[in-house]
Amino acid sequence: MVLGTTSGAGKSWLTTALCRYYSNLGLRVAPFKAQNMSNNARVVASATGQGEIGSAQYFQALAARAEPEVRMNPLLLKPEADTHSQVVLMGQVSAELTAMPWRGRSEKVWPHIAAALDALRAENDVVVIEGAGSPAEINLHASDIVNMRVARHAHARCLLVTDIDRGGAFAHLYGTWALLPEDERALIHGFVLNKFRGDASLLAPAPQMLQDLTGVPTVATIPMQWRHGLPEEDGVFDDRTLSAGAVHTTVAVIAYPRISNLDEFQPLKNVPGVRLLWARSPADLAGLQPTDWVVLPGSKSTATDLAWLRAQGLDQAVAAHAAQGGVVLGVCGGLQMLGEALIDTAGIDGNAPGLGLLPLVTTFEVVKTVQRTQAQFGAVQGRWAALKDVPVRGYEIHHGQTAQHPAMAAKGDVAREVIPGIAWQNQAGNVLGVYLHGLLEDPAVMKALFGADAPTLEAVFDGLAHGVAPHFEPGVLDGLVAQGDAD
């Protein structure tokens, strides 16, 4: 099990690397995270057909060469507001759990979590478990269902990872260990210093001093890796991760507060000459050329994020870019924003006028579309013409259903439907809206749009494993999965 001293310490990244490392040994491997809080989700197999899990566990399953499925992340919390999250249990939205107070959920969901973990353990040689936040959040310890309760249930050998680049790493490690009950401390088999920059010899004598205090060795010091190619679970793009080469295209992604599925833009970071940036104000879009992109990504609360976009003045900036023939892409919630109106009689998301860049109207429905989708672009024109006849695959997660605006269609203002029910573009050909997440993860799409192959996920996963394993003390990784009880 990979635990962290804080969020952002590197748990997801290290778990993914270990999934591929153990898979490369010929072992049957599965990832597991009891509870994930993220608006980055993927559609995977479930007992009822298809369901949602966190993107991190989806990528970890691929790294493990396993079929992603809902047991790998039995509980997913998707924030809809600062104090409210939609609860997804075993891949399906649960209205009962969504309405329940946080602490009241624990005993309701624990049997599902334990059963999913036990089944994965029975079917695999190795299960690599990821914790959440910190196991030393003592205000939550009594209702914990994701950190040490999972570790105790599985008798897991635990690594505790910290981000040394932030400073205070040894205090984080010691403080986390010290706040754990004695029986839980015994499950900590090693400390990991992550994101280290500099001369490792300068760390002495701190690792030995820490071991003297805790009895736990520091088993790895992993260097900072800016361009490992894996999406940050909920992180923003970092200018230090820019791809090589002179910039020929800027892709500005509107960063509204309830942004979702931001990880699907990771492949753009790996394309030579593409600069990827967040846009939070009109100034961020100033100076864009018609060949540059503005992207309206997915949203967990479309009407709320659309109101925020207007409050920043970004609606006018996006419209101005479109008016000069600039490339605009809307994905899922972003597609809905590009239309004329959002209609919500079911109380799902909210009513709002759209940006009016596509003659479409979206109606929100109680039933949520959750499915993997394969399709093919039709007669795409204009700046998106390279996608004509390109087969695509991805996934859909949305409450809204979108169609032509009837009054506008009667007057001859009709959007070009380039994939039935999924993708539309304006008559000028520069604005494209799609319901399909994962479009930019499709190699055929990337080849058509940029004429270049981005690194494959297989290459990314192997790079992670090869980049991590040499920095562990000899025998540690193999010893963690040796037969026998953790203690």
Coordinates of C-alpha atoms in Angstrom, one line a residue, residues 169-465:
A169 CA 9.8 16.1 4.5
F170 CA 11.4 14.5 7.6
A171 CA 8.9 16.3 9.9
H172 CA 6.0 15.1 7.7
L173 CA 7.2 11.6 7.8
Y174 CA 7.9 11.6 11.6
G175 CA 4.7 13.4 12.4
T176 CA 2.6 11.1 10.3
W177 CA 4.2 8.0 11.9
A178 CA 3.9 9.4 15.4
L179 CA 0.1 10.1 15.1
L180 CA -0.7 6.6 14.1
P181 CA -1.6 4.0 16.8
E182 CA 1.1 1.5 17.5
D183 CA -0.5 -1.4 15.6
E184 CA -0.8 0.8 12.5
R185 CA 2.8 2.0 12.8
A186 CA 3.9 -1.6 12.5
L187 CA 2.5 -1.7 9.0
I188 CA 4.8 1.0 7.8
H189 CA 7.7 -0.8 6.1
G190 CA 9.5 2.1 4.5
F191 CA 9.7 5.9 3.9
V192 CA 10.0 7.3 0.4
L193 CA 11.4 10.7 -0.4
N194 CA 9.8 11.8 -3.7
K195 CA 10.5 14.7 -6.1
F196 CA 14.1 15.2 -4.9
R197 CA 16.4 17.7 -6.6
G198 CA 20.0 17.9 -5.7
D199 CA 22.8 15.9 -4.2
A200 CA 21.3 12.9 -2.3
S201 CA 24.5 12.7 -0.1
L202 CA 23.4 15.9 1.5
L203 CA 20.4 14.1 3.1
A204 CA 22.6 12.4 5.6
P205 CA 22.4 11.9 8.5
A206 CA 18.6 12.6 8.5
P207 CA 17.4 9.2 7.1
Q208 CA 19.4 7.4 9.8
M209 CA 18.2 9.8 12.5
L210 CA 14.6 9.2 11.4
Q211 CA 15.1 5.4 11.5
D212 CA 16.5 5.7 15.0
L213 CA 13.4 7.5 16.1
T214 CA 10.9 5.3 14.3
G215 CA 12.5 2.0 13.4
V216 CA 11.4 2.6 9.8
P217 CA 14.1 2.8 7.1
T218 CA 14.1 5.3 4.2
V219 CA 13.9 2.9 1.3
A220 CA 13.9 5.2 -1.7
T221 CA 14.9 8.7 -2.8
I222 CA 13.2 9.3 -6.1
P223 CA 14.4 12.2 -8.3
M224 CA 12.0 14.9 -9.6
Q225 CA 10.6 13.8 -12.9
W226 CA 8.9 16.7 -14.7
R227 CA 8.0 14.9 -17.9
H228 CA 6.9 11.4 -17.0
G229 CA 3.9 11.6 -19.3
L230 CA 1.2 10.6 -16.7
P231 CA -1.6 13.0 -16.0
E232 CA -1.6 14.5 -12.6
E233 CA -4.7 13.2 -10.8
D234 CA -6.1 16.6 -10.0
G235 CA -3.1 18.8 -10.8
V236 CA -2.8 21.8 -13.1
F237 CA -0.5 22.0 -16.1
D238 CA 3.0 23.1 -15.2
D239 CA 5.1 25.2 -17.6
R240 CA 8.1 23.1 -16.7
T241 CA 6.4 20.2 -18.4
L242 CA 6.4 21.8 -21.8
S243 CA 7.3 19.6 -24.7
A244 CA 10.4 20.3 -26.7
G245 CA 10.6 22.4 -29.9
A246 CA 9.5 25.8 -31.0
V247 CA 5.9 26.6 -30.1
H248 CA 3.6 26.5 -33.1
T249 CA 0.2 26.1 -31.3
T250 CA -1.1 27.4 -28.0
V251 CA -3.9 25.4 -26.4
A252 CA -5.7 27.5 -23.8
V253 CA -8.0 25.4 -21.5
I254 CA -10.6 27.4 -19.6
A255 CA -10.0 26.6 -15.9
Y256 CA -13.4 27.0 -14.4
P257 CA -13.9 26.0 -10.7
R258 CA -15.8 22.7 -11.4
I259 CA -13.6 21.5 -14.2
S260 CA -13.7 17.7 -14.8
N261 CA -11.7 15.2 -16.8
L262 CA -8.8 17.6 -17.2
D263 CA -6.5 14.6 -17.5
E264 CA -7.6 13.9 -21.0
F265 CA -5.5 16.9 -22.2
Q266 CA -2.3 15.3 -21.0
P267 CA -1.4 14.0 -24.5
L268 CA -1.1 17.6 -25.7
K269 CA 1.8 18.1 -23.3
N270 CA 3.7 15.4 -25.2
V271 CA 3.3 16.9 -28.7
P272 CA 6.4 18.8 -29.9
G273 CA 5.6 22.5 -30.4
V274 CA 2.4 22.6 -28.4
R275 CA 2.0 25.0 -25.4
L276 CA -0.7 24.1 -23.0
L277 CA -1.9 26.6 -20.5
W278 CA -4.8 27.4 -18.1
A279 CA -7.0 30.4 -18.8
R280 CA -8.7 32.1 -15.9
S281 CA -9.1 35.6 -17.3
P282 CA -9.4 37.4 -20.7
A283 CA -5.8 38.4 -20.4
D284 CA -4.8 34.7 -20.7
L285 CA -6.4 34.6 -24.1
A286 CA -5.0 37.9 -25.4
G287 CA -2.7 37.6 -28.4
L288 CA -4.0 34.1 -29.5
Q289 CA -3.8 33.5 -33.2
P290 CA -6.6 31.9 -35.3
T291 CA -4.5 28.7 -35.4
D292 CA -4.4 28.6 -31.6
W293 CA -7.1 26.7 -29.6
V294 CA -9.5 27.7 -26.9
V295 CA -10.9 24.7 -25.1
L296 CA -14.0 24.6 -22.9
P297 CA -13.5 21.3 -21.0
G298 CA -15.9 19.2 -19.1
S299 CA -17.7 20.5 -16.0
K300 CA -19.3 18.9 -13.0
S301 CA -21.7 21.9 -12.8
T302 CA -22.2 23.3 -16.2
A303 CA -24.5 26.2 -15.3
T304 CA -22.4 27.3 -12.3
D305 CA -19.2 27.2 -14.3
L306 CA -20.9 29.1 -17.2
A307 CA -21.9 31.8 -14.7
W308 CA -18.3 32.0 -13.5
L309 CA -17.0 32.2 -17.0
R310 CA -19.3 35.2 -17.7
A311 CA -18.3 36.9 -14.4
Q312 CA -14.6 36.8 -15.5
G313 CA -15.5 38.3 -18.9
L314 CA -14.2 35.1 -20.6
D315 CA -17.5 34.7 -22.5
Q316 CA -16.6 37.8 -24.6
A317 CA -12.9 36.6 -25.0
V318 CA -14.0 33.2 -26.3
A319 CA -16.5 34.8 -28.6
A320 CA -13.9 37.2 -30.0
H321 CA -11.5 34.3 -30.6
A322 CA -14.2 32.5 -32.5
A323 CA -15.1 35.6 -34.5
Q324 CA -11.6 35.9 -35.8
G325 CA -11.8 32.3 -37.0
G326 CA -9.9 30.9 -34.0
V327 CA -10.1 27.2 -33.2
V328 CA -12.6 26.5 -30.4
L329 CA -13.3 23.0 -28.9
G330 CA -16.0 22.2 -26.3
V331 CA -16.0 18.9 -24.6
C332 CA -19.1 17.6 -22.8
G333 CA -20.0 20.4 -20.4
G334 CA -18.0 22.7 -22.7
L335 CA -20.1 21.6 -25.7
Q336 CA -23.3 22.4 -23.7
M337 CA -21.9 25.9 -22.9
L338 CA -21.3 26.5 -26.6
G339 CA -25.0 26.2 -27.4
E340 CA -27.9 28.6 -27.1
A341 CA -29.4 27.4 -23.9
L342 CA -29.4 25.0 -21.0
I343 CA -32.8 23.8 -20.0
D344 CA -33.2 22.0 -16.6
T345 CA -36.7 21.1 -15.6
A346 CA -35.5 18.2 -13.5
G347 CA -33.3 20.2 -11.1
I348 CA -30.1 18.5 -12.2
D349 CA -27.8 21.4 -13.1
G350 CA -29.5 24.7 -13.7
N351 CA -31.0 26.8 -16.5
A352 CA -28.8 29.3 -18.3
P353 CA -28.4 31.0 -21.7
G354 CA -25.4 29.5 -23.6
L355 CA -22.6 31.3 -25.4
G356 CA -24.4 31.1 -28.7
L357 CA -21.5 29.7 -30.7
L358 CA -23.4 26.7 -31.8
P359 CA -27.2 26.6 -32.6
L360 CA -27.9 23.9 -30.1
V361 CA -30.0 23.4 -27.0
T362 CA -29.2 21.1 -24.1
T363 CA -31.9 19.5 -21.9
F364 CA -30.8 18.0 -18.6
E365 CA -32.3 14.6 -17.6
V366 CA -32.3 12.5 -14.4
V367 CA -30.8 9.5 -16.2
K368 CA -27.1 9.8 -16.6
T369 CA -25.4 8.7 -19.8
V370 CA -22.3 6.6 -18.8
Q371 CA -20.8 4.6 -21.6
R372 CA -17.8 3.8 -23.7
T373 CA -18.3 4.9 -27.3
Q374 CA -16.8 4.1 -30.7
A375 CA -17.7 6.3 -33.7
Q376 CA -16.4 7.9 -36.8
F377 CA -16.3 11.6 -37.9
G378 CA -18.3 12.4 -40.9
A379 CA -17.8 15.4 -43.3
V380 CA -15.9 17.7 -40.9
Q381 CA -15.0 21.0 -42.5
G382 CA -13.0 24.1 -41.9
R383 CA -10.2 24.1 -39.3
W384 CA -11.2 20.7 -38.0
A385 CA -11.3 19.1 -41.5
A386 CA -8.4 16.8 -40.7
L387 CA -10.8 14.7 -38.6
K388 CA -13.0 13.8 -41.6
D389 CA -13.7 10.1 -41.7
V390 CA -11.3 9.5 -38.7
P391 CA -12.6 6.6 -36.4
V392 CA -12.6 7.6 -32.7
R393 CA -13.2 6.0 -29.4
G394 CA -13.7 7.4 -25.9
Y395 CA -16.3 7.6 -23.2
E396 CA -19.4 9.7 -22.3
I397 CA -20.4 10.9 -18.8
H398 CA -23.3 13.4 -19.0
H399 CA -26.8 14.2 -17.8
G400 CA -27.6 16.6 -20.7
Q401 CA -29.0 15.6 -24.1
T402 CA -28.2 18.0 -26.9
A403 CA -30.0 18.7 -30.2
Q404 CA -30.5 21.4 -32.8
H405 CA -32.3 24.6 -31.6
P406 CA -35.7 24.2 -33.3
A407 CA -36.5 27.9 -33.9
M408 CA -33.0 28.6 -35.2
A409 CA -33.1 25.4 -37.4
A410 CA -36.4 26.6 -38.9
K411 CA -34.6 29.8 -40.0
G412 CA -31.8 27.8 -41.6
D413 CA -29.2 28.2 -38.8
V414 CA -28.3 24.5 -38.4
A415 CA -25.1 23.1 -36.8
R416 CA -23.3 20.5 -38.9
E417 CA -23.7 17.2 -37.0
V418 CA -20.4 15.4 -37.7
I419 CA -21.1 12.4 -35.4
P420 CA -24.8 11.7 -34.8
G421 CA -25.8 12.8 -31.2
I422 CA -22.2 13.3 -30.2
A423 CA -20.4 16.0 -32.2
W424 CA -21.4 19.3 -34.0
Q425 CA -19.6 22.2 -35.6
N426 CA -20.6 25.6 -36.8
Q427 CA -21.0 26.5 -40.4
A428 CA -17.7 28.4 -40.5
G429 CA -16.0 25.2 -39.4
N430 CA -13.8 26.6 -36.6
V431 CA -16.0 25.7 -33.5
L432 CA -16.4 22.0 -32.6
G433 CA -18.4 20.6 -29.7
V434 CA -18.2 16.9 -28.7
Y435 CA -19.7 14.7 -26.0
L436 CA -16.8 12.3 -26.3
H437 CA -14.2 12.4 -23.6
G438 CA -10.8 11.0 -24.5
L439 CA -10.7 12.4 -28.0
L440 CA -7.2 13.6 -27.7
E441 CA -6.1 10.3 -26.2
D442 CA -6.9 8.5 -29.5
P443 CA -3.7 8.1 -31.6
A444 CA -5.6 8.4 -34.8
V445 CA -7.0 11.8 -33.8
M446 CA -3.6 13.1 -32.6
K447 CA -2.1 11.9 -35.9
A448 CA -4.7 13.7 -37.9
L449 CA -4.6 16.9 -36.0
F450 CA -0.8 17.2 -35.4
G451 CA 0.8 14.8 -37.8
A452 CA 2.9 13.4 -35.0
D453 CA 2.7 10.5 -32.7
A454 CA 2.6 11.2 -29.0
P455 CA 4.3 8.7 -26.7
T456 CA 2.0 5.7 -26.1
L457 CA 0.7 4.9 -22.6
E458 CA 2.7 1.7 -22.7
A459 CA 5.9 3.7 -23.2
V460 CA 4.8 6.0 -20.3
F461 CA 4.1 3.1 -17.9
D462 CA 7.4 1.4 -18.7
G463 CA 9.2 4.7 -18.3
L464 CA 7.7 5.1 -14.8
A465 CA 8.7 1.6 -13.7

